[in-house]
PDB file of C-alpha atoms in Angstrom:
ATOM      1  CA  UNK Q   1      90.312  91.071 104.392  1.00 52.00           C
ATOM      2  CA  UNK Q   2      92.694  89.870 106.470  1.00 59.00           C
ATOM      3  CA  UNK Q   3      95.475  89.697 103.989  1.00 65.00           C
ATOM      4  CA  UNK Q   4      94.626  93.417 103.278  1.00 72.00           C
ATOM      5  CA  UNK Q   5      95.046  94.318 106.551  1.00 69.00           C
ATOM      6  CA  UNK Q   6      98.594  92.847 106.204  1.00 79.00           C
ATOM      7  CA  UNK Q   7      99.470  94.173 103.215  1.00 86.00           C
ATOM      8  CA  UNK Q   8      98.813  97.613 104.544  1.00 89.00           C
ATOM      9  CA  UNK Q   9     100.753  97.146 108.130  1.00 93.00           C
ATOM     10  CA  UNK Q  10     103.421  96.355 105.470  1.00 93.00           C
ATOM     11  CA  UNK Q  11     103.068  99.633 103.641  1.00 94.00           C
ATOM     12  CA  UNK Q  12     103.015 101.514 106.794  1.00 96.00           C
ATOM     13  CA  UNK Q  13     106.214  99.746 108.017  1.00 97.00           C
ATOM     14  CA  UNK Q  14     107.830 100.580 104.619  1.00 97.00           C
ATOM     15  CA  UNK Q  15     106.439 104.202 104.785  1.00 97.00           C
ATOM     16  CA  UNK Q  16     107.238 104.848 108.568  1.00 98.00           C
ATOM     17  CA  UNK Q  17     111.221 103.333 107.386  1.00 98.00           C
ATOM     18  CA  UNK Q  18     111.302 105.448 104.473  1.00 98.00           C
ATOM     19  CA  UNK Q  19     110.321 108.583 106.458  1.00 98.00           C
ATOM     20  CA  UNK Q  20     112.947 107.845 108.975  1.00 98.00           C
ATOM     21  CA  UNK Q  21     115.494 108.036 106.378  1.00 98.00           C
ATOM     22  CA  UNK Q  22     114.472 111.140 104.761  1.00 97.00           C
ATOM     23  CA  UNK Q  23     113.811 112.800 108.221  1.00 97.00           C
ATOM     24  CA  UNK Q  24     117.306 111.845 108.549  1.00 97.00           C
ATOM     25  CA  UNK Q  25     118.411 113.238 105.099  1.00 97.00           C
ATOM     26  CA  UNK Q  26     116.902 116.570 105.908  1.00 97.00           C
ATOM     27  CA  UNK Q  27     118.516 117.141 109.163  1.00 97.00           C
ATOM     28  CA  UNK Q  28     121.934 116.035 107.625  1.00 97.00           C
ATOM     29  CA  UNK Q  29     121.083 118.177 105.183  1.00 97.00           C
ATOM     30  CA  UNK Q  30     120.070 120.985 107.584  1.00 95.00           C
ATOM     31  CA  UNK Q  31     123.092 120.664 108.988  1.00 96.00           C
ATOM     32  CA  UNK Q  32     125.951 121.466 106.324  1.00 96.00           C
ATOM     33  CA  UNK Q  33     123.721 123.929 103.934  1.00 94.00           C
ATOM     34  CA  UNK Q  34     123.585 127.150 104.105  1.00 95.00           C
ATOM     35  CA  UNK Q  35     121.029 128.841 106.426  1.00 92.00           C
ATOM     36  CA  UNK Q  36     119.351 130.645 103.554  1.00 93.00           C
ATOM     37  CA  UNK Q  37     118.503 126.806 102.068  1.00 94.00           C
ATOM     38  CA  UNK Q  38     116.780 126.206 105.007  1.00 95.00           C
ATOM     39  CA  UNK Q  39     112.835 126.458 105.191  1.00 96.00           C
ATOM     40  CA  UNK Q  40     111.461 126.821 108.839  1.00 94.00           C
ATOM     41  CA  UNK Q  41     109.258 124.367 108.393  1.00 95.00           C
ATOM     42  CA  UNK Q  42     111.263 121.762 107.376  1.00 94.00           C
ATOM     43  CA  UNK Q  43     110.990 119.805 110.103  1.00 94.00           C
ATOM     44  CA  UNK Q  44     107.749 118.992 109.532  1.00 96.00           C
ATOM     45  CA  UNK Q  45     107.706 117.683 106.295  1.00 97.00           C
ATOM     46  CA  UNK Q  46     108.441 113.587 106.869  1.00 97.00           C
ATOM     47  CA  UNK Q  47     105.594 113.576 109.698  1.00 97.00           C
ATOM     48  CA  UNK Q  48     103.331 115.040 107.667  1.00 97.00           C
ATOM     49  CA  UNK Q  49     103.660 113.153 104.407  1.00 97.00           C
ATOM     50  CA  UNK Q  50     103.845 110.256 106.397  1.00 97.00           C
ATOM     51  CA  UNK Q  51     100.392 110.814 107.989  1.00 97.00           C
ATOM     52  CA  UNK Q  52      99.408 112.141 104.711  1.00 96.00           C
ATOM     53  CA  UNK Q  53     100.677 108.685 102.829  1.00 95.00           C
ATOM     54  CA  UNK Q  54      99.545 106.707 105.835  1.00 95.00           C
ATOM     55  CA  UNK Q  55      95.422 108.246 105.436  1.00 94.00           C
ATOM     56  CA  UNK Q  56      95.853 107.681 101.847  1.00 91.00           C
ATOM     57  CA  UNK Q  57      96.670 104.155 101.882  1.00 90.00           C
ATOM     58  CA  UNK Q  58      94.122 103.835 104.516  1.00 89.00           C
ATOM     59  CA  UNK Q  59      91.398 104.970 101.783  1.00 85.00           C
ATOM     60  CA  UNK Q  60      92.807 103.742  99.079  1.00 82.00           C
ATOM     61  CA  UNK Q  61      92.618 100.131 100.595  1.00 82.00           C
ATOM     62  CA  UNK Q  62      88.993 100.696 101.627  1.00 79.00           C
ATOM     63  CA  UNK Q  63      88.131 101.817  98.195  1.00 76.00           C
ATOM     64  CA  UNK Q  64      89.757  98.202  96.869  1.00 71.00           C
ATOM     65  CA  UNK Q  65      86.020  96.239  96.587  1.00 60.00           C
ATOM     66  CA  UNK Q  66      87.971  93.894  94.150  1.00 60.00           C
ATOM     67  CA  UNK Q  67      86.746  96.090  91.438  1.00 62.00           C
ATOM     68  CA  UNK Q  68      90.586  96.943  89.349  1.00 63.00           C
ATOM     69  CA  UNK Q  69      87.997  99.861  87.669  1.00 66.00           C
ATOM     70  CA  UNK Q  70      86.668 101.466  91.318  1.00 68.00           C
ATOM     71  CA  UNK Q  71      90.375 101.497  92.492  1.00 70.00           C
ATOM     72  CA  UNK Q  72      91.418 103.303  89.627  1.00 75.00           C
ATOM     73  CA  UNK Q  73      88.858 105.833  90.102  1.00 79.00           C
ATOM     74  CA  UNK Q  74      89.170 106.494  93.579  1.00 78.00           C
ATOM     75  CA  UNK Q  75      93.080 106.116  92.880  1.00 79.00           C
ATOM     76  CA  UNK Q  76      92.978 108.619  90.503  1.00 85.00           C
ATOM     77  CA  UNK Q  77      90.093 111.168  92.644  1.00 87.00           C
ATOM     78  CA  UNK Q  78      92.336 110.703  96.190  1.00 88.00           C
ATOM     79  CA  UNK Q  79      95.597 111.557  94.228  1.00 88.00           C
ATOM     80  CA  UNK Q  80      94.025 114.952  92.437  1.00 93.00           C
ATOM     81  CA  UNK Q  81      91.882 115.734  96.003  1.00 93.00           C
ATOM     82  CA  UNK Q  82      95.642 115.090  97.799  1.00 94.00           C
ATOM     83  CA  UNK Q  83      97.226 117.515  95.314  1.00 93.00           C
ATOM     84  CA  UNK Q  84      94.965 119.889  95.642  1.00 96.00           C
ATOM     85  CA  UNK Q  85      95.041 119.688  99.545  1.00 96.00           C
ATOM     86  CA  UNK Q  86      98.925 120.164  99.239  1.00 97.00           C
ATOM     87  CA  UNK Q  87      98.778 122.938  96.785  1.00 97.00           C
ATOM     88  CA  UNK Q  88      96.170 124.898  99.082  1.00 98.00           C
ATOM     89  CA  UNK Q  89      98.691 124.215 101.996  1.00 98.00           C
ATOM     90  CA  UNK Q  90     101.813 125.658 100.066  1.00 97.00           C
ATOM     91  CA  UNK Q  91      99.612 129.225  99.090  1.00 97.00           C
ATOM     92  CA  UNK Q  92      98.400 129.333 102.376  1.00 98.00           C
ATOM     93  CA  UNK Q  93     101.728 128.995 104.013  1.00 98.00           C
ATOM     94  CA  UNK Q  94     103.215 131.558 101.572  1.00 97.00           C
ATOM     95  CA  UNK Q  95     100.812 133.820 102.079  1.00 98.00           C
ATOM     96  CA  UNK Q  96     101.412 133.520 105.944  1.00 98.00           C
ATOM     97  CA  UNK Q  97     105.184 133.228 106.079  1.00 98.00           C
ATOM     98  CA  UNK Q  98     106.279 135.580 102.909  1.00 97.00           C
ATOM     99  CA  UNK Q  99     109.508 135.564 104.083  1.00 97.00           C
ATOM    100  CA  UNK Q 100     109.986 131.682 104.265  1.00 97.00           C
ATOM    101  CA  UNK Q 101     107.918 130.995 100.724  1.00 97.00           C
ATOM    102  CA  UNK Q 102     110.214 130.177  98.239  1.00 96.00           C
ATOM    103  CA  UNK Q 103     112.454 127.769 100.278  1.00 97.00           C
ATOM    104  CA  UNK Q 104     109.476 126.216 101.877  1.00 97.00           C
ATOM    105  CA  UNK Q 105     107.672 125.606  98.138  1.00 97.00           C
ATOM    106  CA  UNK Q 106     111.223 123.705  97.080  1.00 97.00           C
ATOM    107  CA  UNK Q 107     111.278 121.665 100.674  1.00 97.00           C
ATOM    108  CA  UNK Q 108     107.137 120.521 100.172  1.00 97.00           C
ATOM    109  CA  UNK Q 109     108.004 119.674  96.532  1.00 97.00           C
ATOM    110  CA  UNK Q 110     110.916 117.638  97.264  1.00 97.00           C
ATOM    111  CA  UNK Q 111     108.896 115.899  99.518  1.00 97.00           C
ATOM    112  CA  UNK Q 112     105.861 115.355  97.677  1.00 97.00           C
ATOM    113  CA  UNK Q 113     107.975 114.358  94.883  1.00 96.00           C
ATOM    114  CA  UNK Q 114     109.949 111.359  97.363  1.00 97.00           C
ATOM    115  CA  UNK Q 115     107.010 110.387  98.711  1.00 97.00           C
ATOM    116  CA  UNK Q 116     105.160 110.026  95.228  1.00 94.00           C
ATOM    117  CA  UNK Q 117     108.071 107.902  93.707  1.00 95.00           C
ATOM    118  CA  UNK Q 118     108.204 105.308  96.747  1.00 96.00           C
ATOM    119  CA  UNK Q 119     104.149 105.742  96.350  1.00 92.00           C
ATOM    120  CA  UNK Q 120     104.268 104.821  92.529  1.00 89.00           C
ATOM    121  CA  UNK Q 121     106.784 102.376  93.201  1.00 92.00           C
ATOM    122  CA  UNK Q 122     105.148 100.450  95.757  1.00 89.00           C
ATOM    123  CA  UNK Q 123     102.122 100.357  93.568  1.00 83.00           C
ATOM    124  CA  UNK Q 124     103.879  98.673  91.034  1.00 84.00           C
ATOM    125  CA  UNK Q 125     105.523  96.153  93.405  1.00 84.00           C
ATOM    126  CA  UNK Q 126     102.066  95.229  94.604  1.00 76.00           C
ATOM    127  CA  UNK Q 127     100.823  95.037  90.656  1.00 75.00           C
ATOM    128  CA  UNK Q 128     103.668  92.673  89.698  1.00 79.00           C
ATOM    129  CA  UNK Q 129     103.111  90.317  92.772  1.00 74.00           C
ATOM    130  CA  UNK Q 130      99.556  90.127  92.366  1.00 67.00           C
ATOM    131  CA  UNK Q 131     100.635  88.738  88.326  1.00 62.00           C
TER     132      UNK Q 131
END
């Protein structure tokens, strides 16, 4: 358990680092684009994936009984449950904030896409240690 434990203060170090840097990348970003690029939200993207990853890993771990088939399950259930929580989120938001919708729909997908890909790739980091 303890080892767990680690591995996931790992993870969130990793995650917290890589949301620094895209936080980063947005504001730069932000700050030579265009106004109309600009979503109003967009500062709140990074903390909110990162709580978002953090919870996630958080579950995921507790899920991990040593079973490789009820981690794939709950794996598989958290990840379409998480989609569908983000996909509610971007309607809602839209629905609210017309005017913002489109830009803010491009900045969440950006960001779920980022923070899938260092998500996917840290899984398969973990896989080929553990071989």
């Amino acid at each position: 358990s303890h080892c767990c434990m680690t591995n996931l203060r790992r993870y969130y170090l990793r995650l917290l680092l890589f949301s620094v840097l895209l936080a980063a990348a947005a504001l730069f970003f932000a700050r030579i684009a265009d106004e109309w690029l600009i979503s109003d939200a967009y500062l709140f993207f990074a903390p909110f994936f990162l709580g978002s990853g953090m919870l996630s890993a958080y579950v995921q771990q507790k899920s991990l009984s040593g079973r490789a088939r009820g981690f794939a399950n709950a794996f598989v259930g958290l990840t379409m449950t998480r989609f569908f929580f983000y996909l509610m989120i971007m309607v809602g938001y839209s629905l609210l904030f017309r005017a913002d919708a489109s830009r803010f729909i491009i900045w969440f997908m950006v960001f779920y896409l980022c923070y899938t890909s260092f998500e996917v790739f840290s899984l398969f980091r973990t896989i080929r240690k553990r071989d």
